Coordinates of C-alpha atoms in Angstrom, one line a residue:
Chain J
X2 CA 65.3 146.0 52.7
X3 CA 67.7 145.4 49.9
X4 CA 64.7 144.9 47.7
X5 CA 65.4 146.1 44.2
X6 CA 63.6 145.6 40.9
X7 CA 64.4 145.5 37.2
X8 CA 62.9 148.5 35.4
X9 CA 63.0 149.6 31.8
X10 CA 64.7 152.9 31.0
X11 CA 62.2 155.2 29.1
X12 CA 64.1 158.5 29.2
X13 CA 67.4 159.9 30.4
X14 CA 68.0 163.5 31.4
X15 CA 71.5 164.1 32.8
X16 CA 71.8 162.4 36.1
X17 CA 68.2 161.2 36.2
X18 CA 66.2 158.7 34.2
X19 CA 62.5 157.8 33.9
X20 CA 62.0 154.0 34.4
X21 CA 59.0 151.7 34.3
X22 CA 57.9 148.3 35.4
X23 CA 54.5 146.7 35.6
X24 CA 52.8 150.0 34.8
X25 CA 54.6 151.9 37.5
X26 CA 56.7 154.8 36.3
X27 CA 59.4 156.4 38.5
X28 CA 62.2 158.9 38.3
X29 CA 65.5 157.5 39.5
X30 CA 69.0 158.8 39.9
X31 CA 72.0 157.5 38.0
X32 CA 74.8 158.7 40.5
X33 CA 75.7 155.2 41.7
X34 CA 75.1 153.0 38.6
X35 CA 77.9 150.9 37.3
X36 CA 77.4 151.6 33.6
X37 CA 75.4 154.4 32.0
X38 CA 72.3 152.9 30.5
X39 CA 70.6 153.6 27.2
X40 CA 66.9 153.9 26.5
X41 CA 65.4 150.5 26.4
X42 CA 67.9 149.0 28.8
X43 CA 66.8 147.4 32.1
X44 CA 68.3 148.7 35.3
X45 CA 68.0 147.4 38.9
X46 CA 66.4 150.1 41.0
X47 CA 66.8 150.4 44.8
X48 CA 65.5 153.3 46.9
X49 CA 65.3 155.8 44.1
X50 CA 68.6 155.0 42.5
X51 CA 69.6 152.7 39.6
X52 CA 72.4 150.5 41.0
X53 CA 73.1 148.2 38.1
X54 CA 72.6 148.0 34.3
X55 CA 71.4 144.5 33.4
X56 CA 73.7 143.0 30.7
X57 CA 71.3 141.2 28.3
X58 CA 74.1 138.7 27.4
X59 CA 74.6 137.8 31.1
X60 CA 70.9 137.3 31.6
X61 CA 70.8 135.0 28.5
X62 CA 73.7 133.1 29.9
X63 CA 71.7 132.0 33.0
X64 CA 68.8 130.9 30.8
X65 CA 71.2 129.0 28.5
X66 CA 72.7 127.4 31.6
X67 CA 69.3 125.8 32.3
X68 CA 69.0 124.5 28.7
X69 CA 72.4 122.9 29.0
X70 CA 71.6 121.5 32.4
X71 CA 68.6 119.6 31.1
X72 CA 69.7 118.8 27.6
X73 CA 72.9 117.0 28.8
X74 CA 72.1 114.3 31.2
X75 CA 75.7 113.6 32.1
X76 CA 76.4 114.9 35.6
X77 CA 78.2 118.3 36.0
Chain I
X4 CA 63.0 139.7 28.6
X5 CA 61.7 141.6 31.6
X6 CA 64.0 139.7 33.9
X7 CA 61.3 138.4 36.2
X8 CA 58.8 135.9 34.6
X9 CA 61.6 133.8 33.2
X10 CA 62.6 133.0 36.8
X11 CA 59.1 132.0 38.0
X12 CA 58.6 129.1 35.6
X13 CA 56.9 126.2 37.4
X14 CA 58.1 123.4 35.1
X15 CA 61.7 124.6 35.2
X16 CA 61.4 124.8 39.0
X17 CA 60.3 121.2 39.1
X18 CA 63.2 120.0 37.1
X19 CA 65.7 121.8 39.3
X20 CA 64.0 120.4 42.4
X21 CA 64.4 116.9 40.9
X22 CA 68.1 117.6 40.2
X23 CA 68.6 118.7 43.8
X24 CA 67.0 115.5 45.1
X25 CA 69.1 113.4 42.8
X26 CA 72.4 115.0 43.7
X27 CA 72.1 115.8 47.4
X28 CA 73.4 113.0 49.7
X29 CA 75.1 114.8 52.6
X30 CA 73.3 116.5 55.4
X31 CA 74.0 120.2 54.8
X32 CA 73.1 123.5 56.4
X33 CA 72.8 126.5 54.1
X34 CA 72.5 130.0 55.5
X35 CA 70.6 132.5 53.4
X36 CA 72.2 135.7 54.6
X37 CA 69.7 138.1 53.2
X38 CA 66.2 138.9 54.6
X39 CA 64.8 139.3 51.1
X40 CA 65.9 135.7 50.4
X41 CA 64.2 134.6 53.6
X42 CA 60.9 136.0 52.5
X43 CA 61.2 134.6 49.0
X44 CA 62.0 131.2 50.3
X45 CA 58.9 131.2 52.5
X46 CA 56.6 132.8 50.0
X47 CA 57.5 130.2 47.4
X48 CA 57.4 127.3 49.7
X49 CA 61.0 126.3 48.9
X50 CA 61.7 124.7 52.3
X51 CA 58.8 122.2 51.6
X52 CA 60.2 121.0 48.3
X53 CA 63.8 120.3 49.5
X54 CA 65.0 116.9 50.6
X55 CA 65.1 116.6 54.4
X56 CA 68.9 116.5 54.5
X57 CA 69.1 120.2 53.4
X58 CA 68.4 122.7 56.1
X59 CA 68.0 126.4 55.3
X60 CA 69.1 128.7 58.1
X61 CA 68.0 132.4 58.1
X62 CA 70.9 134.8 58.7
X63 CA 71.4 138.4 59.9
X64 CA 70.6 140.1 56.6
X65 CA 67.7 142.4 57.6
X66 CA 69.1 145.9 58.2
X67 CA 66.2 146.8 60.5
X68 CA 66.7 143.7 62.6
X69 CA 70.4 144.2 63.2
X70 CA 70.0 147.9 64.1
X71 CA 71.0 148.0 67.8
X72 CA 68.6 149.1 70.5
X73 CA 71.0 152.0 71.4
X74 CA 70.8 153.2 67.7
X75 CA 67.0 153.3 68.0
X76 CA 67.3 155.2 71.3
X77 CA 69.6 157.8 69.7
X78 CA 67.1 158.2 66.8
X79 CA 64.3 158.7 69.3
X80 CA 66.4 161.3 71.2
X81 CA 67.0 163.2 67.9
X82 CA 63.3 163.2 67.1
X83 CA 62.6 165.0 70.4
X84 CA 64.6 168.0 69.4
X85 CA 62.1 170.8 68.7
X86 CA 63.7 172.0 65.4
X87 CA 64.4 168.5 63.9
X88 CA 62.6 166.6 61.2
X89 CA 63.5 162.9 61.2
X90 CA 63.5 161.3 57.8
X91 CA 63.6 157.5 57.6
X92 CA 62.8 154.4 55.6
X93 CA 59.5 153.1 56.9
X94 CA 60.8 149.8 58.1
X95 CA 62.4 151.5 61.1
X96 CA 59.2 153.1 62.5
X97 CA 58.0 150.3 64.7
X98 CA 61.3 148.9 65.9
X99 CA 61.2 149.0 69.7
X100 CA 64.0 151.0 71.5
X101 CA 64.5 150.7 75.2
X102 CA 61.3 152.5 76.1
X103 CA 59.7 153.9 72.9
X104 CA 59.7 153.6 69.1
X105 CA 59.7 156.2 66.3
X106 CA 56.1 155.4 65.7
X107 CA 55.2 156.3 69.3
X108 CA 57.2 159.5 69.1
X109 CA 55.4 160.5 65.9
X110 CA 52.0 159.8 67.6
X111 CA 53.3 162.1 70.4
X112 CA 53.9 164.9 67.9
X113 CA 57.5 164.4 66.7
X114 CA 58.0 165.4 63.1
X115 CA 59.1 162.0 61.6
X116 CA 58.6 161.5 57.9
X117 CA 58.9 158.2 56.0
X118 CA 60.7 158.5 52.7
X119 CA 61.2 156.1 49.8
X120 CA 64.6 157.5 49.0
X121 CA 67.3 159.6 50.6
X122 CA 66.7 162.1 47.7
X123 CA 63.3 162.9 49.4
X124 CA 65.1 163.7 52.6
X125 CA 67.3 166.2 50.7
X126 CA 64.2 167.8 49.2
X127 CA 62.6 168.1 52.6
X128 CA 65.8 169.8 53.9
X129 CA 65.7 172.3 51.0
X130 CA 62.1 173.1 51.5
X131 CA 62.4 173.6 55.3
X132 CA 65.5 175.8 55.8
X133 CA 64.4 176.8 59.3
X134 CA 64.5 173.1 60.4
X135 CA 67.4 170.6 60.8
X136 CA 66.6 167.4 58.8
X137 CA 68.2 164.2 60.0
X138 CA 68.2 161.1 57.8
X139 CA 68.5 157.7 59.6
X140 CA 71.1 155.9 57.4
X141 CA 70.3 152.3 57.8
X142 CA 71.0 149.5 55.3
X143 CA 73.8 147.4 53.9
X144 CA 76.1 147.9 51.0
X145 CA 73.0 148.1 48.6
X146 CA 71.8 151.3 50.3
X147 CA 75.0 152.9 51.6
X148 CA 76.1 154.3 48.1
X149 CA 72.7 156.1 47.8
X150 CA 73.3 157.8 51.1
X151 CA 76.9 158.7 50.1
X152 CA 75.6 160.2 46.9
X153 CA 73.2 162.3 48.9
X154 CA 76.0 163.6 51.1
X155 CA 78.0 164.6 48.0
X156 CA 74.9 166.4 46.7
X157 CA 74.3 168.2 49.9
X158 CA 78.0 169.3 49.9
X159 CA 77.9 170.5 46.3
X160 CA 74.6 172.3 46.7
X161 CA 75.7 173.9 50.0
X162 CA 72.8 172.4 52.0
X163 CA 73.5 173.2 55.6
X164 CA 70.5 171.7 57.4
X165 CA 70.9 168.1 56.3
X166 CA 72.4 165.5 58.6
X167 CA 72.8 161.7 58.5
X168 CA 72.9 159.4 61.4
X169 CA 75.1 156.8 59.7
X170 CA 74.1 153.3 60.9
X171 CA 75.2 151.3 57.9
X172 CA 76.4 147.8 58.3
X173 CA 78.6 145.6 56.0
X174 CA 77.8 142.0 55.2
X175 CA 81.2 140.2 54.7
X176 CA 82.5 141.1 58.2
X177 CA 79.2 139.8 59.6
X178 CA 79.6 136.5 57.8
X179 CA 83.1 136.1 59.2
X180 CA 81.9 137.0 62.7
X181 CA 79.2 134.3 62.4
X182 CA 81.7 131.7 61.4
X183 CA 84.3 132.6 63.9
X184 CA 81.7 132.7 66.7
X185 CA 81.9 128.9 66.9
X186 CA 78.3 128.2 68.0
X187 CA 76.9 127.9 64.5
X188 CA 77.4 125.1 62.0
X189 CA 77.1 126.4 58.4
X190 CA 78.2 124.4 55.3
X191 CA 77.4 127.0 52.7
X192 CA 76.3 130.6 52.2
X193 CA 73.6 131.8 49.8
X194 CA 74.9 135.4 49.4
X195 CA 72.7 138.5 49.0
X196 CA 72.1 139.5 45.3
X197 CA 71.9 143.2 45.6
X198 CA 74.6 143.7 48.3
X199 CA 76.8 141.9 45.8
X200 CA 75.7 144.0 42.9
X201 CA 77.6 146.7 44.7
X202 CA 80.6 144.9 46.3
X203 CA 81.1 142.2 43.7
X204 CA 81.3 138.4 44.3
X205 CA 85.1 138.7 44.8
X206 CA 84.3 140.1 48.3
X207 CA 83.5 136.6 49.5
X208 CA 86.8 135.0 48.3
X209 CA 88.5 135.6 51.7
X210 CA 85.6 133.9 53.5
X211 CA 85.6 130.9 51.2
X212 CA 89.4 130.5 51.6
X213 CA 89.6 131.0 55.3
X214 CA 86.7 128.8 56.3
X215 CA 86.6 126.4 53.2
X216 CA 82.9 127.3 52.7
X217 CA 81.2 127.7 49.4
X218 CA 79.4 131.0 48.6
X219 CA 76.8 131.3 45.8
X220 CA 75.3 134.7 45.0
X221 CA 71.6 134.3 44.3
X222 CA 68.8 136.3 42.8
X223 CA 65.4 136.6 44.4
X224 CA 63.0 134.7 42.2
X225 CA 62.1 131.1 42.9
X226 CA 64.2 129.7 40.1
X227 CA 67.2 131.8 41.2
X228 CA 67.0 130.4 44.7
X229 CA 66.6 126.8 43.6
X230 CA 69.4 127.1 41.2
X231 CA 71.7 128.6 43.9
X232 CA 70.8 125.7 46.2
X233 CA 71.6 123.3 43.5
X234 CA 75.0 125.0 42.9
X235 CA 75.8 124.8 46.6
X236 CA 74.8 121.1 46.7
X237 CA 77.1 120.4 43.8
X238 CA 80.0 122.1 45.5
X239 CA 79.4 120.5 48.8
X240 CA 79.0 117.0 47.4
X241 CA 82.3 117.4 45.7
X242 CA 84.0 119.0 48.7
X243 CA 84.6 122.3 46.9
X244 CA 84.5 125.8 48.4
X245 CA 84.3 128.4 45.7
X246 CA 82.5 131.7 45.0
X247 CA 80.0 131.3 42.2
X248 CA 77.4 133.7 40.8
X249 CA 73.9 132.4 40.1
X250 CA 72.5 136.0 39.7
X251 CA 74.5 136.9 36.6
X252 CA 72.0 139.5 35.4
X253 CA 72.5 141.5 38.6
X254 CA 76.0 140.7 39.8
X255 CA 79.6 140.7 38.5
X256 CA 82.8 139.4 40.1
X257 CA 84.3 142.9 40.4
X258 CA 81.2 144.7 41.5
X259 CA 80.0 148.3 40.9
X260 CA 83.2 150.3 40.9
X261 CA 81.4 153.6 40.7
X262 CA 79.3 152.9 43.7
X263 CA 82.3 151.6 45.7
X264 CA 84.3 154.7 44.8
X265 CA 81.5 157.0 46.0
X266 CA 81.3 155.1 49.3
X267 CA 85.0 155.3 49.7
X268 CA 85.0 159.0 49.0
X269 CA 82.4 159.7 51.7
X270 CA 82.9 157.0 54.4
X271 CA 85.6 155.5 56.5
X272 CA 85.2 152.0 57.9
X273 CA 84.7 151.7 61.6
X274 CA 83.7 149.1 64.2
X275 CA 80.0 148.9 64.8
X276 CA 77.5 147.2 67.0
X277 CA 75.0 144.7 65.6
X278 CA 71.9 143.5 67.4
X279 CA 72.6 139.9 68.4
X280 CA 76.2 139.8 67.1
X281 CA 77.7 142.6 69.2
X282 CA 80.6 144.8 68.0
X283 CA 82.1 143.6 64.8
X284 CA 85.4 145.0 63.7
X285 CA 85.3 147.2 60.6
X286 CA 81.7 146.3 59.8
X287 CA 80.3 149.8 59.7
X288 CA 80.8 153.3 58.2
X289 CA 81.3 156.8 59.5
X290 CA 81.5 160.0 57.6
X291 CA 85.0 161.1 56.6
X292 CA 86.6 164.2 58.1
X293 CA 85.7 166.4 55.1
X294 CA 82.0 165.5 55.4
X295 CA 81.6 165.7 59.2
X296 CA 79.4 168.8 58.8
X297 CA 76.7 166.3 57.9
X298 CA 77.3 163.9 60.8
X299 CA 74.4 163.9 63.2
X300 CA 76.6 162.8 66.1
X301 CA 78.8 165.9 65.7
X302 CA 75.9 168.3 65.7
X303 CA 73.6 166.8 68.3
X304 CA 74.1 165.5 71.8
X305 CA 73.4 161.7 71.3
X306 CA 74.4 160.6 74.8
X307 CA 71.8 158.1 76.1
X308 CA 71.3 155.9 79.1
X309 CA 72.5 152.3 78.6
X310 CA 70.0 150.5 76.2
X311 CA 67.7 147.9 77.7
X312 CA 66.8 144.8 75.7
X313 CA 63.4 143.1 76.3
X314 CA 64.0 140.2 78.7
X315 CA 63.1 136.9 77.0
X316 CA 63.4 138.2 73.4
X317 CA 65.6 135.9 71.4
X318 CA 66.1 138.1 68.3
X319 CA 69.9 138.0 68.9
X320 CA 70.1 134.2 68.8
X321 CA 67.7 134.1 65.8
X322 CA 69.8 136.6 63.9
X323 CA 72.8 134.4 64.4
X324 CA 70.9 131.4 63.2
X325 CA 71.4 129.6 66.5
X326 CA 67.7 129.2 67.3
X327 CA 64.5 129.3 65.2
X328 CA 61.6 131.6 66.1
X329 CA 59.6 128.7 67.4
X330 CA 62.2 128.2 70.1
X331 CA 61.6 131.7 71.5
X332 CA 59.2 131.7 74.4
X333 CA 57.6 135.0 73.3
X334 CA 57.0 133.9 69.7
X335 CA 53.2 133.9 68.8
X336 CA 52.4 134.5 72.5
X337 CA 53.4 138.0 73.5
X338 CA 55.2 138.7 70.3
X339 CA 53.3 138.9 67.0
X340 CA 53.1 141.3 64.0
X341 CA 50.4 143.4 65.8
X342 CA 52.5 143.7 68.9
X343 CA 56.1 143.0 68.0
X344 CA 58.5 142.7 70.9
X345 CA 61.7 142.3 68.9
X346 CA 62.8 143.7 65.5
X347 CA 62.7 140.3 63.8
X348 CA 58.9 140.4 64.2
X349 CA 58.7 144.1 63.1
X350 CA 60.3 144.0 59.7
X351 CA 58.4 142.2 57.0
X352 CA 61.8 140.7 56.1
X353 CA 62.5 139.6 59.7
X354 CA 62.9 135.9 60.3
X355 CA 60.2 135.9 63.0
X356 CA 57.7 137.8 60.8
X357 CA 58.3 135.4 57.9
X358 CA 57.8 132.3 60.2
X359 CA 54.7 133.9 61.6
X360 CA 53.2 134.6 58.3
X361 CA 54.1 131.5 56.3
X362 CA 54.6 128.7 58.7
X363 CA 51.4 127.1 60.2

């Protein structure tokens, strides 16, 4: 039930934003989000509310972690 | 980056699996606390690719499943009031109470409406001023802030016919209750991604310290889960017990301070009953004094006869991770998704439903 999906912010109007993912568009509320998003940001959406603005740098960090994990064969 | 496909890469998955096999020596038991993780683990066949010394145990992280029978009975009683519209997330409809379910009550004429968001419930209240609209507030920390925001909205808009039956439950107290119960051996926790988006990974520090058990917060794609398992394996092989975040795009150490402040404004912590785990201290919410006008229990008579559990149903033990569904005498026989006896078979995220669907 804690299902939540990353969706792209298309438009912001006060306390509400239009977001889209995989061809689905939806209006969500911004009451409980941690950081106010900008158009083009991705937010994690749960039950009609954006709950988290995805930090692109943080997302890249995970992907970079994989690169390092496999480029350096030394353990740890 | 759309934050999905990057975490479904087959080749990357294979490399992480190889890493897990190379590093993992000890026999370990990892509990995935969250029901969404349980489903993803089954759907992606993750149990089948792990070495045999790693066991994944499904935990109590399905809000529908841990909703107590007495809470369903109260919801059913509310739905029988002539001027009430019940609004609920769809997952709750088929969960059996002592004698009935919301679905059966709806078939008998009760006005019960499935909503996607609590915002829809507020709209229904505004559009039906002659009715009293009750929202069934189930869910963990992921969902609770949205309900709190709706209560604040109802207060500021002066909506008088909106009520919430607050049934929220909180994850860290349940993890502690599992560990202190003594009948379950767990070496590491895979912690729920979206609960932790709200409460922050720092919430697990007391658990790791008190029980010397590593906690890794994981995302929901196959790569996320494999990487989280690898991180747990590394900690356990080295005898460490730390809180780590695998799901960095969704979770911070501090959490969502705005959402936590909204919850704190609206709710007080209280003891609450979990199916299978019993009463857990400070593991639930109730509306604060200044928002009691929206509390269903203050406006309706919710006294009910003592709830009856189905004899033989082992959902309680399954939710604690003490037995697997195959050990329940009802599983696949009298209990199946078409005729669920217990909540773990009702919810698509329930452990029994996942075993039924994905395990031959």
